[in-house]
Coordinates of C-alpha atoms in Angstrom, one line a residue:
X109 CA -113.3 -15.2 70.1
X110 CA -117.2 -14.7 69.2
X111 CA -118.3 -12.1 68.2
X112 CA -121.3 -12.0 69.8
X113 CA -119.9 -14.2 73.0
X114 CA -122.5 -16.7 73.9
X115 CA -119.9 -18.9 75.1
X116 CA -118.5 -16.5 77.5
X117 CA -122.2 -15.4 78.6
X118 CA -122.5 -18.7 79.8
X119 CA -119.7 -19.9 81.8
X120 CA -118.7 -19.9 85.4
X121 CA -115.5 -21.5 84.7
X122 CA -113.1 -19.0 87.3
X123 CA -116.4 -20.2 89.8
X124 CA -115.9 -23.5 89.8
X125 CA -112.2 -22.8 90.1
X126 CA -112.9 -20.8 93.1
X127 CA -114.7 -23.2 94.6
X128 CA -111.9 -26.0 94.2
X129 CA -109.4 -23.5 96.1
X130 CA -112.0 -23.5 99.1
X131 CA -111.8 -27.7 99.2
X132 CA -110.1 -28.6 103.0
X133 CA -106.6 -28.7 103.3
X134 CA -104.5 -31.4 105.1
X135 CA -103.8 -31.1 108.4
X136 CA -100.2 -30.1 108.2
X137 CA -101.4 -27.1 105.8
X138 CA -104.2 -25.6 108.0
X139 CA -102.2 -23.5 109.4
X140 CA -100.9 -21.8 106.2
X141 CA -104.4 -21.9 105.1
X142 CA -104.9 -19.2 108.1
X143 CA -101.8 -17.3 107.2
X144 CA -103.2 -17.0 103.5
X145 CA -106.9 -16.2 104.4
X146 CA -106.3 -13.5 106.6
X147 CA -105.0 -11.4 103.9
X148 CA -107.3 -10.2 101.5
X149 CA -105.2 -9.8 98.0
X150 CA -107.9 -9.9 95.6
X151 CA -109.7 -7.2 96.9
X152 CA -106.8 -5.3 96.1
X153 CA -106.6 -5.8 92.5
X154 CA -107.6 -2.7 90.4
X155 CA -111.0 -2.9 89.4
X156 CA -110.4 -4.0 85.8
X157 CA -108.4 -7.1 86.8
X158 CA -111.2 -7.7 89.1
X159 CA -114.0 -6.8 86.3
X160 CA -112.3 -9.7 84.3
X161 CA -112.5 -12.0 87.0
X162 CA -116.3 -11.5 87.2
X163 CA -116.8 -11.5 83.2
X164 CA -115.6 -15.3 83.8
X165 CA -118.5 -16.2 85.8
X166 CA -121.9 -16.5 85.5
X167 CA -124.3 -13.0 85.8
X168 CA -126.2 -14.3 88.4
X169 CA -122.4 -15.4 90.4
X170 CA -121.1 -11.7 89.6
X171 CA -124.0 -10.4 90.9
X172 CA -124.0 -12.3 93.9
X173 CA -120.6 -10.7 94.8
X174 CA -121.7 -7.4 95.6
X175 CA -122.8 -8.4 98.9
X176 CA -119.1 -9.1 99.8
X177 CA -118.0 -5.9 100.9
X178 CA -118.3 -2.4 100.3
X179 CA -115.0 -2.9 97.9
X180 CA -117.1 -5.3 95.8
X181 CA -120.4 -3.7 95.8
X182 CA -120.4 -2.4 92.3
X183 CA -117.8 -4.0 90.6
X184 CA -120.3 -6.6 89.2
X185 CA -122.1 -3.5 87.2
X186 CA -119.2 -3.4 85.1
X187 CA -118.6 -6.7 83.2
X188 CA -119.2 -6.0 79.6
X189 CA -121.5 -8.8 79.3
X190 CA -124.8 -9.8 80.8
X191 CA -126.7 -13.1 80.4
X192 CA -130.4 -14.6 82.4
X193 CA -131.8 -17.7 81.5
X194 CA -135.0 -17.7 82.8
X195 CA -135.4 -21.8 82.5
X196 CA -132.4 -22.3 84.7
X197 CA -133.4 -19.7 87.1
X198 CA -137.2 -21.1 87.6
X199 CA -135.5 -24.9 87.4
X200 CA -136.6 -27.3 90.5
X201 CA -138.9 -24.2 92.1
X202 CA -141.9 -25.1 93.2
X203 CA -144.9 -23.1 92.6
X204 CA -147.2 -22.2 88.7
X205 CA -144.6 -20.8 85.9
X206 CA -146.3 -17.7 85.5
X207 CA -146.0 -16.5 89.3
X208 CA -142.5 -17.4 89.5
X209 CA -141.2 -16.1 86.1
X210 CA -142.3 -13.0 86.8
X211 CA -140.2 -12.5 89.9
X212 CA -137.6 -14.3 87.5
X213 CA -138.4 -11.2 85.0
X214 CA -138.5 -8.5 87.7
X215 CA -135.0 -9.3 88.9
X216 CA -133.4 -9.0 85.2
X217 CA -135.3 -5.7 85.1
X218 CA -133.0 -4.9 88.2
X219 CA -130.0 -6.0 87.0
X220 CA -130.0 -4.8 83.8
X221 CA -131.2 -1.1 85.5
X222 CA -128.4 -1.5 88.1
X223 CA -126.0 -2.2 85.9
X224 CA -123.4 1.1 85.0
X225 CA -122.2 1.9 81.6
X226 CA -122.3 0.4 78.4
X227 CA -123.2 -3.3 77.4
X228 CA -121.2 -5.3 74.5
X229 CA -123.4 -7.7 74.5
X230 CA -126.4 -9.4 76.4
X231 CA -128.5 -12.3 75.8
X232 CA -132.0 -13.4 77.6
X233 CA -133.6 -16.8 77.3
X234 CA -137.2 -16.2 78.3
X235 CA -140.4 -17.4 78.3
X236 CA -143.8 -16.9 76.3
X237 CA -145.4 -14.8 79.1
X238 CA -142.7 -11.9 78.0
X239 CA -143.2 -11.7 75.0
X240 CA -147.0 -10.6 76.0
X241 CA -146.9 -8.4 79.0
X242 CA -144.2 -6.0 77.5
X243 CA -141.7 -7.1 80.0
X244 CA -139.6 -8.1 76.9
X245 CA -139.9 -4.8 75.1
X246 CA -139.1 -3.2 78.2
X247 CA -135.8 -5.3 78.4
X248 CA -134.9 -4.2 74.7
X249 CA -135.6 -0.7 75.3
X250 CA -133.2 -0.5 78.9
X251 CA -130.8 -2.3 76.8
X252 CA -130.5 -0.3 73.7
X253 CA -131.5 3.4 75.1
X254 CA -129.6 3.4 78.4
X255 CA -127.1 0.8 78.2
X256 CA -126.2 1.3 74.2
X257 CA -125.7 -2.7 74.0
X258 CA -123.7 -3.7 70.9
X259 CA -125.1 -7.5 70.3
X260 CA -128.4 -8.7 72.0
X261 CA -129.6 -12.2 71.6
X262 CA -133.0 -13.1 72.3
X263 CA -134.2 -16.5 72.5
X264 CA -138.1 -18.0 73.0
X265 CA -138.2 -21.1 75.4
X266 CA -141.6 -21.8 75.1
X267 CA -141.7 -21.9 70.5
X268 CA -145.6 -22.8 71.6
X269 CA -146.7 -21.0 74.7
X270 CA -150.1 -20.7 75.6
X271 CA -152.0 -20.0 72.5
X272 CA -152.0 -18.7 69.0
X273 CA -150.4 -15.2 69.3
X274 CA -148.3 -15.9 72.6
X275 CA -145.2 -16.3 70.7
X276 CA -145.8 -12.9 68.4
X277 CA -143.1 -10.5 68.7
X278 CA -145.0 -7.4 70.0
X279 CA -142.6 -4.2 69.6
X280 CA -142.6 -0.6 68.7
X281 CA -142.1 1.0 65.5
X282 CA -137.6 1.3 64.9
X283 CA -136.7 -0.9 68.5
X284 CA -134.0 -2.1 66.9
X285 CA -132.4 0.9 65.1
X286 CA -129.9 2.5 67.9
X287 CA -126.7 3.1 66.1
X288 CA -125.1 1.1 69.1
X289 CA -127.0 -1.6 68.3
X290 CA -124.7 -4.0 65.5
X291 CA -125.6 -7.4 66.0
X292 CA -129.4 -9.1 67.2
X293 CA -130.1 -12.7 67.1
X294 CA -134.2 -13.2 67.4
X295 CA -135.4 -17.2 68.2
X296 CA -138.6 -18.7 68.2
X297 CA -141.1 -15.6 67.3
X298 CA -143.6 -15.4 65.2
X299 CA -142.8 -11.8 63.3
X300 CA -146.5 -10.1 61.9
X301 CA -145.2 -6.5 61.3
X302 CA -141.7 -5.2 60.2
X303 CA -141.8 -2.1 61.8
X304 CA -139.1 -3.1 64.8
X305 CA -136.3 -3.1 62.2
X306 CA -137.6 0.1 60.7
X307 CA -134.4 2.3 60.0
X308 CA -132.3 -0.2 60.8
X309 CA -128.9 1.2 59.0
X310 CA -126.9 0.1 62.6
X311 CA -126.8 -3.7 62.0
X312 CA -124.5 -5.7 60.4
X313 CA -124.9 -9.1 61.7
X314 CA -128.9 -10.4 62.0
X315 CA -129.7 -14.1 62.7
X316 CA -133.4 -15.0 63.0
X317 CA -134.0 -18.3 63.7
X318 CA -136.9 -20.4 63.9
X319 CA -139.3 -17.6 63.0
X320 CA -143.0 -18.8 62.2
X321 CA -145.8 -17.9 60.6
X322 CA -144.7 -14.8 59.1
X323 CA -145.9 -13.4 55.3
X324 CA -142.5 -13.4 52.4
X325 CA -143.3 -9.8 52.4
X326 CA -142.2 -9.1 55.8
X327 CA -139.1 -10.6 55.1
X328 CA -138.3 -9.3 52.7
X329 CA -139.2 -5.4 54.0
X330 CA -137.0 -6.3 57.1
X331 CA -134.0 -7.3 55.1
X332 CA -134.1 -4.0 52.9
X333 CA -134.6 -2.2 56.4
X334 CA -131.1 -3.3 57.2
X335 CA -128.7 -2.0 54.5
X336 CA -125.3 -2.6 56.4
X337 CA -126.0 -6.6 57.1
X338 CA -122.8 -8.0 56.6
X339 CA -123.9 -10.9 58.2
X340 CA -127.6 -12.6 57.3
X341 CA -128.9 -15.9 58.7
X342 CA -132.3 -16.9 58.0
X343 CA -134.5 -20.1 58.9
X344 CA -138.1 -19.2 58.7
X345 CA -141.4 -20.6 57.7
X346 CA -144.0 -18.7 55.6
X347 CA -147.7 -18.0 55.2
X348 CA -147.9 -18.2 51.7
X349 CA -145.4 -20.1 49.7
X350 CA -146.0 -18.9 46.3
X351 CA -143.8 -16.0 46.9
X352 CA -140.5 -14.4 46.2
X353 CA -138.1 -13.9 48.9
X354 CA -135.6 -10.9 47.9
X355 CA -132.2 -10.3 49.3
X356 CA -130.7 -7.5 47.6
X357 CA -127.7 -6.2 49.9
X358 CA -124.4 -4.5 48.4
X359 CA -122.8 -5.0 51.9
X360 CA -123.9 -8.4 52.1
X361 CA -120.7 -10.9 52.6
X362 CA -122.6 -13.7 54.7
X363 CA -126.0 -15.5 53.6
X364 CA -126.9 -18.5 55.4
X365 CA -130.7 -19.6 54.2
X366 CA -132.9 -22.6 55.9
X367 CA -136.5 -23.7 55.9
X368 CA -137.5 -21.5 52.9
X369 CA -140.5 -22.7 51.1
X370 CA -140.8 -20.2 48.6
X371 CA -141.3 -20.4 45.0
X372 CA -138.5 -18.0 44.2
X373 CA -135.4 -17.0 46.0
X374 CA -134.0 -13.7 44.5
X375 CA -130.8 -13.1 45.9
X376 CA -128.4 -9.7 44.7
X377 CA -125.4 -9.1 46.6
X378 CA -122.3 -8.1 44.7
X379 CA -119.8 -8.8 47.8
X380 CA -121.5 -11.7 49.0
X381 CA -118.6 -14.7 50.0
X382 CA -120.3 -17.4 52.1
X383 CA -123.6 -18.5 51.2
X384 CA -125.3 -21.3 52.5
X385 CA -128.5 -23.0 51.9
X386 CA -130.1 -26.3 54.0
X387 CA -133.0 -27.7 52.2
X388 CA -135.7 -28.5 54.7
X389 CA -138.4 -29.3 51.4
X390 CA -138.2 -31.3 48.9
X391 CA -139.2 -29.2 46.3
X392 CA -137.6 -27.1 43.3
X393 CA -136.5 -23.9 43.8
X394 CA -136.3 -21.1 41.1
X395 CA -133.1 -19.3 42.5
X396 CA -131.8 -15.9 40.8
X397 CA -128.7 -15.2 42.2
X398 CA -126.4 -11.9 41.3
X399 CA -123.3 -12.8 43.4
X400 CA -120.6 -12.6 41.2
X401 CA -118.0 -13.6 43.5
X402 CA -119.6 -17.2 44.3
X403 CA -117.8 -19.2 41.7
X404 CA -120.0 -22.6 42.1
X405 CA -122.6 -22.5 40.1
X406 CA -123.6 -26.2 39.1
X407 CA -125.8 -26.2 43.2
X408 CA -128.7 -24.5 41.3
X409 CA -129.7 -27.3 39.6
X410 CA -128.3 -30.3 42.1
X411 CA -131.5 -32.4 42.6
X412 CA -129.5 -34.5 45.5
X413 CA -130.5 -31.2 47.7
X414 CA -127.3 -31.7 49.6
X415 CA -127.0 -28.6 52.3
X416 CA -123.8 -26.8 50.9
X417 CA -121.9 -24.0 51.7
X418 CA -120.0 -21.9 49.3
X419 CA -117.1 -19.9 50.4
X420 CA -114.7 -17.8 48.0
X421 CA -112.0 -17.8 50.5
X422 CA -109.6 -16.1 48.6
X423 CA -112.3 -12.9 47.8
X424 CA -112.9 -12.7 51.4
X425 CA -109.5 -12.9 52.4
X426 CA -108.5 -9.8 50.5
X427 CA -110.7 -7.7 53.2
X428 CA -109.2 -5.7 55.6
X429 CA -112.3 -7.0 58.1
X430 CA -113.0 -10.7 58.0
X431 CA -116.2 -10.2 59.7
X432 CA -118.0 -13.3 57.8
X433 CA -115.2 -15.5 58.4
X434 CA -115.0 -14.4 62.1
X435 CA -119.0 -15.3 62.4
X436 CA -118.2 -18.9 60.9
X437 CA -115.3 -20.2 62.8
X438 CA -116.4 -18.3 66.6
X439 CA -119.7 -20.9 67.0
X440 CA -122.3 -18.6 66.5
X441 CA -123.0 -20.2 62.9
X442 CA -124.3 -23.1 64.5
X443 CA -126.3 -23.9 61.5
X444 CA -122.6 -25.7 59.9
X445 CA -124.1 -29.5 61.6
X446 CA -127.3 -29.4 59.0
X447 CA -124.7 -28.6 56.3
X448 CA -123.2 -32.2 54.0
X449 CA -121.0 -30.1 51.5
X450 CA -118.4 -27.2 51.6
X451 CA -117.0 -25.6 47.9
X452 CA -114.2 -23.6 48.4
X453 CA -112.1 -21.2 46.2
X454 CA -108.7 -20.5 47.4
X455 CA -105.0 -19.5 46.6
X456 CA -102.8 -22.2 48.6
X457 CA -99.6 -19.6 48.1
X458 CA -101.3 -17.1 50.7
X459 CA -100.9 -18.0 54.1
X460 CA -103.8 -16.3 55.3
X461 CA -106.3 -18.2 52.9
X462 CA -104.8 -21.6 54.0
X463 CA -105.1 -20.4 57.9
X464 CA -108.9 -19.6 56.9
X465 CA -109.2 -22.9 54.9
X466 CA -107.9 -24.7 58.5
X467 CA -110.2 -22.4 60.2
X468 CA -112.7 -23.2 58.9
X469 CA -112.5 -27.2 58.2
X470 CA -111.9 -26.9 61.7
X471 CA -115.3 -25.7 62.7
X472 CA -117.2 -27.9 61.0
X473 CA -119.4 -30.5 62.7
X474 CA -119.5 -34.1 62.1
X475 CA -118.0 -35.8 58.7
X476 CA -118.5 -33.5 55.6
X477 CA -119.9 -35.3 52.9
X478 CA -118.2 -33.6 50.0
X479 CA -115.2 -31.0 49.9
X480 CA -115.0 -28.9 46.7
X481 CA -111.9 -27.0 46.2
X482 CA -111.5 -24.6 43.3
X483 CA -107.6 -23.7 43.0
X484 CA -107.3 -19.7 42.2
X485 CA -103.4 -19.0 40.2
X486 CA -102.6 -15.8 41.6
X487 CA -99.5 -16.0 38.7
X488 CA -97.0 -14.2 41.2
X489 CA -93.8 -15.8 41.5
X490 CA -92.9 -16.7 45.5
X491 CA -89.7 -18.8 47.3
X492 CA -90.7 -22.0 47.6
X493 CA -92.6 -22.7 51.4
X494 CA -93.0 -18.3 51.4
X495 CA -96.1 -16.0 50.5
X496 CA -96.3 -12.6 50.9
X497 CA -98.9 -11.3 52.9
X498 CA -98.6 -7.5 53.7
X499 CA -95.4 -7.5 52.2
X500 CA -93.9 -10.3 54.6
X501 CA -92.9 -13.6 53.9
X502 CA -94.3 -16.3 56.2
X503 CA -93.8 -19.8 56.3
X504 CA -96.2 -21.5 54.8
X505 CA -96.7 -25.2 55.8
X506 CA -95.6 -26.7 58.8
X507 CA -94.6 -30.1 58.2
X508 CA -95.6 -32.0 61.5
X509 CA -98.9 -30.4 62.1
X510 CA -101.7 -31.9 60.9
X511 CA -104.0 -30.1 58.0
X512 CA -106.4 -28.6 59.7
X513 CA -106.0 -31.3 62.2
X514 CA -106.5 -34.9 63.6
X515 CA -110.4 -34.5 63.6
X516 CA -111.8 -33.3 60.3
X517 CA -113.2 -36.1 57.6
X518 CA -114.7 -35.8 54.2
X519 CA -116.0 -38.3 52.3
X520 CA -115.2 -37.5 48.7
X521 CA -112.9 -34.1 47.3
X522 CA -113.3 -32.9 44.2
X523 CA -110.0 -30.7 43.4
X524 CA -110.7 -28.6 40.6
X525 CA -108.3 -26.2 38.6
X526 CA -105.4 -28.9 39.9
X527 CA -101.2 -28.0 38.7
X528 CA -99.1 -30.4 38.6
X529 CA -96.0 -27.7 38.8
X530 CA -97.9 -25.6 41.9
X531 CA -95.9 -27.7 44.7
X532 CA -98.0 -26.0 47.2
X533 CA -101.5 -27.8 45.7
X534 CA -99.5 -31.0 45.4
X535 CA -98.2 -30.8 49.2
X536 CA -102.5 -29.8 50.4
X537 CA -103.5 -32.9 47.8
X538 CA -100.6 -35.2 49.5
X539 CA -101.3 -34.4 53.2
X540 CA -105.2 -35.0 52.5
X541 CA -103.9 -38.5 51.6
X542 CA -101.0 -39.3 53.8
X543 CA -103.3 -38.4 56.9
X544 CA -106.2 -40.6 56.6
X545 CA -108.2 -37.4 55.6
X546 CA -110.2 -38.4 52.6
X547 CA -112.9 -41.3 53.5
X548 CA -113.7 -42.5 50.1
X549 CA -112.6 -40.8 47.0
X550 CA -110.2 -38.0 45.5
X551 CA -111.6 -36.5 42.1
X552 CA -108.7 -33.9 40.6
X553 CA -109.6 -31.8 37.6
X554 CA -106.6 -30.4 36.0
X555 CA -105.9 -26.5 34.7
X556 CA -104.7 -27.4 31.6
X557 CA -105.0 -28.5 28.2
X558 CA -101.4 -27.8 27.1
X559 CA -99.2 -30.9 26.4
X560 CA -96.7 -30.5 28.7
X561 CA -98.9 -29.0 31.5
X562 CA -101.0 -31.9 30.8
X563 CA -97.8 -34.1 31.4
X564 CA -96.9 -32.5 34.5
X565 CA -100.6 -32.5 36.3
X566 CA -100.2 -36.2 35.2
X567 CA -97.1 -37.0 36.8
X568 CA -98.4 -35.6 39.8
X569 CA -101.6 -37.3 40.1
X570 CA -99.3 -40.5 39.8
X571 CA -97.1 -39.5 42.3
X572 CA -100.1 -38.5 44.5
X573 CA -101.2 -42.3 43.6
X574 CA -98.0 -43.6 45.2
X575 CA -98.1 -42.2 48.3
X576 CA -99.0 -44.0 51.2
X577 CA -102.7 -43.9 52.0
X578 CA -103.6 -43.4 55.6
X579 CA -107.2 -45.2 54.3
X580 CA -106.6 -47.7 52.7
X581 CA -109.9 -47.9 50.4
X582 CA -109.1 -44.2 49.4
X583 CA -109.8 -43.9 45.3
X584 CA -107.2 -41.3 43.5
X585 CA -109.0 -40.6 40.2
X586 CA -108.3 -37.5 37.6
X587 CA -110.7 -36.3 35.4

């Protein structure tokens, strides 16, 4: 599941099922149909069951419910998540934007007020005009004062509006510092000052996207406002491009970058696993990185400017809280269709790395261009087809389901740090080219210089050679 729920926000999937339940019966059922609607069951249900019912549709349905009955009246204020989209609710009305997103805006005021308790999460898709009568300071401050709302999303329809500064996001000094506050996704503002994320020790995951016409320096004083980011997406455009964007973050495990035309890209994060960069410029960029658990290096001077991702799987997996991986594989990293290339560092005799590995393969959109996979020895004796993971053994491949499944293609994989003798890197390598996986080529680097290692990582390249190719054009070299 998300963890900021977007998907959930947005459906109305129990509504439409409702609907199809009211669809006329056949004559010979009409009168069971009576029998059945004169008893009123759902009403019945304790309010949770009926809270999750309503958390299935859409705001404006679960609001609409209230008028029902006296039963139903305020059941609606306690789904944990709220979502307006202010295009939707203004679609095929007749009648000047301004006048009628205003009403628009003065109803999500009511809801939002009407609502009881505590918010997980809440998003609002709004126009220009809020960002310049205050309505959509007013909106943050109901949300993170009164109803302590754990992940807010904020999105700008209008990127343009209606002049230069109607797209500036106009807030008070700390507005986003509640301890309750965790995760905020910002889209389509232009960002002048930093003093919104003043303070800002609550959040761990912050996505800004498509944010304009803002100096590196701002940047930059907003990331260092926000020492427990775990989670850091970032697709901006600057004033001045002869500066130095500075990410230095010792909680930092997530770093996706985009749109950055900056001389210099300073980047310190000593627990940083997933970084990803999309190259919007063709230009060279003087990166200093300090992340000593991304393993890839060689991407820093890769003139091809191929978006990549780096992951160090097997680093991340060793966390009690997966929070990056969790971000990646739930949708909200929507940024994985601008990516071409994946590098991966993983240990194929833990289950939970290859469940990650599948998770994550899984999730990405469209063919990948290249698959780098750096194999980690972990040097621990296990039964063959076992790993132990919280001391458990689990099974570790299952032999009729398809690695990570029938979708997923890559162009070309690079397997470096290859054994011959691992059986569990042979029987990834084998599935990768029994099932059609691998477009175009398979590049395996081997671990060892040792004779007979060097034998055995042979043998099994050959072997690997020999199988039957679902794509027929697949190259198996070894270098």
């Amino acid at each position: 599941m998300s963890l900021f729920p977007l998907s959930i926000l947005g459906t109305s999937q129990l509504h439409h099922q409702l609907k199809s339940m009211n669809a006329p019966l056949s004559s010979g059922a009409r009168g069971k149909r009576i029998l059945i609607d004169s008893v009123d069951r759902i009403s019945k249900l304790p309010d949770d069951v009926l809270v999750m019912i309503l958390a299935s549709m859409s705001t404006e349905d679960a609001v609409k419910t209230g008028v029902l009955s006296t039963r139903w009246k305020n059941v609606w204020k306690q789904v944990p998540y709220l979502h307006f989209d202010m295009l939707i609710a203004t679609l095929n009305k007749r009648g000047p934007l301004a006048p009628l997103s205003n009403h628009v805006a003065k109803s999500i005021t009511e809801v939002i007020n009407n609502h009881n308790g505590h918010l997980m999460g809440c998003s609002i898709n709004h126009f220009a005009h809020q960002c310049q009568d205050g309505k959509l300071e007013t909106w943050i401050r109901l949300l993170t004062l009164q109803k302590h709302t754990k992940a807010l999303s904020l999105f700008n329809l209008h990127l343009h509006g209606n002049g230069k500064r109607s797209n500036v996001l106009q807030l008070s000094p700390n507005t986003f510092s509640h301890p309750s506050l965790s995760t905020l996704f910002l889209h389509g503002y232009d960002l002048e000052t930093p003093h919104a994320f003043n303070e800002c020790n609550n959040l761990k995951i912050l996505k800004l996207e498509r944010i304009f016409f803002a100096e590196v320096d701002v940047f930059n004083t907003v990331i260092a406002s926000c020492p427990s980011l775990k989670v850091l997406v970032l697709d901006a455009m600057w004033y001045n491009d002869k500066a130095c964007l500075k990410i230095h973050n010792n909680n930092l495990k997530v770093l996706h970058l985009a749109s950055c035309n900056v001389d210099c890209i300073d980047v310190s994060a000593a627990l940083l696993d997933i970084f990803s960069v999309y190259y919007m410029f063709d230009r060279k960029y003087n990166f200093v990185i300090n992340a000593p658990r991304i393993l890839f290096k060689s991407w820093t001077q890769d003139s091809r400017r191929v978006p990549f991702m780096n992951y160090n799987i097997t680093s991340h997996a060793q966390e009690k809280e997966n929070l990056g991986h969790e971000f990646l594989v739930s949708g909200d990293a929507n940024y994985f269709q601008q990516l071409k290339s994946l590098k991966v560092v993983i240990d194929v005799m833990n289950s939970r790395e290859v469940e990650m590995l599948r998770g994550i393969l899984v999730a990405w959109h469209g063919i990948m261009e290249e698959l780098d996979i750096l194999f980690k020895d972990n040097n621990v004796s296990k039964e063959e087809g076992e790993s132990s993971i919280s001391g458990t053994q689990k099974k570790k491949w299952e032999e009729k389901k398809l690695f990570p499944n029938a979708d997923f293609r890559v162009e070309v994989l690079w397997m470096v740090n290859f054994s011959g003798s691992n059986k569990k890197q042979f029987a990834l390598a084998s599935r990768f080219v029994t099932q059609g996986t691998i477009m175009k080529k398979m590049m395996i680097k081997t671990s060892s210089t040792v004779a007979k290692k060097k034998l055995e990582n042979e043998a099994a390249v050959a072997k690997l050679k020999e199988l039957p190719k679902g794509n027929e054009i697949l190259s198996i070299e070894c270098f």
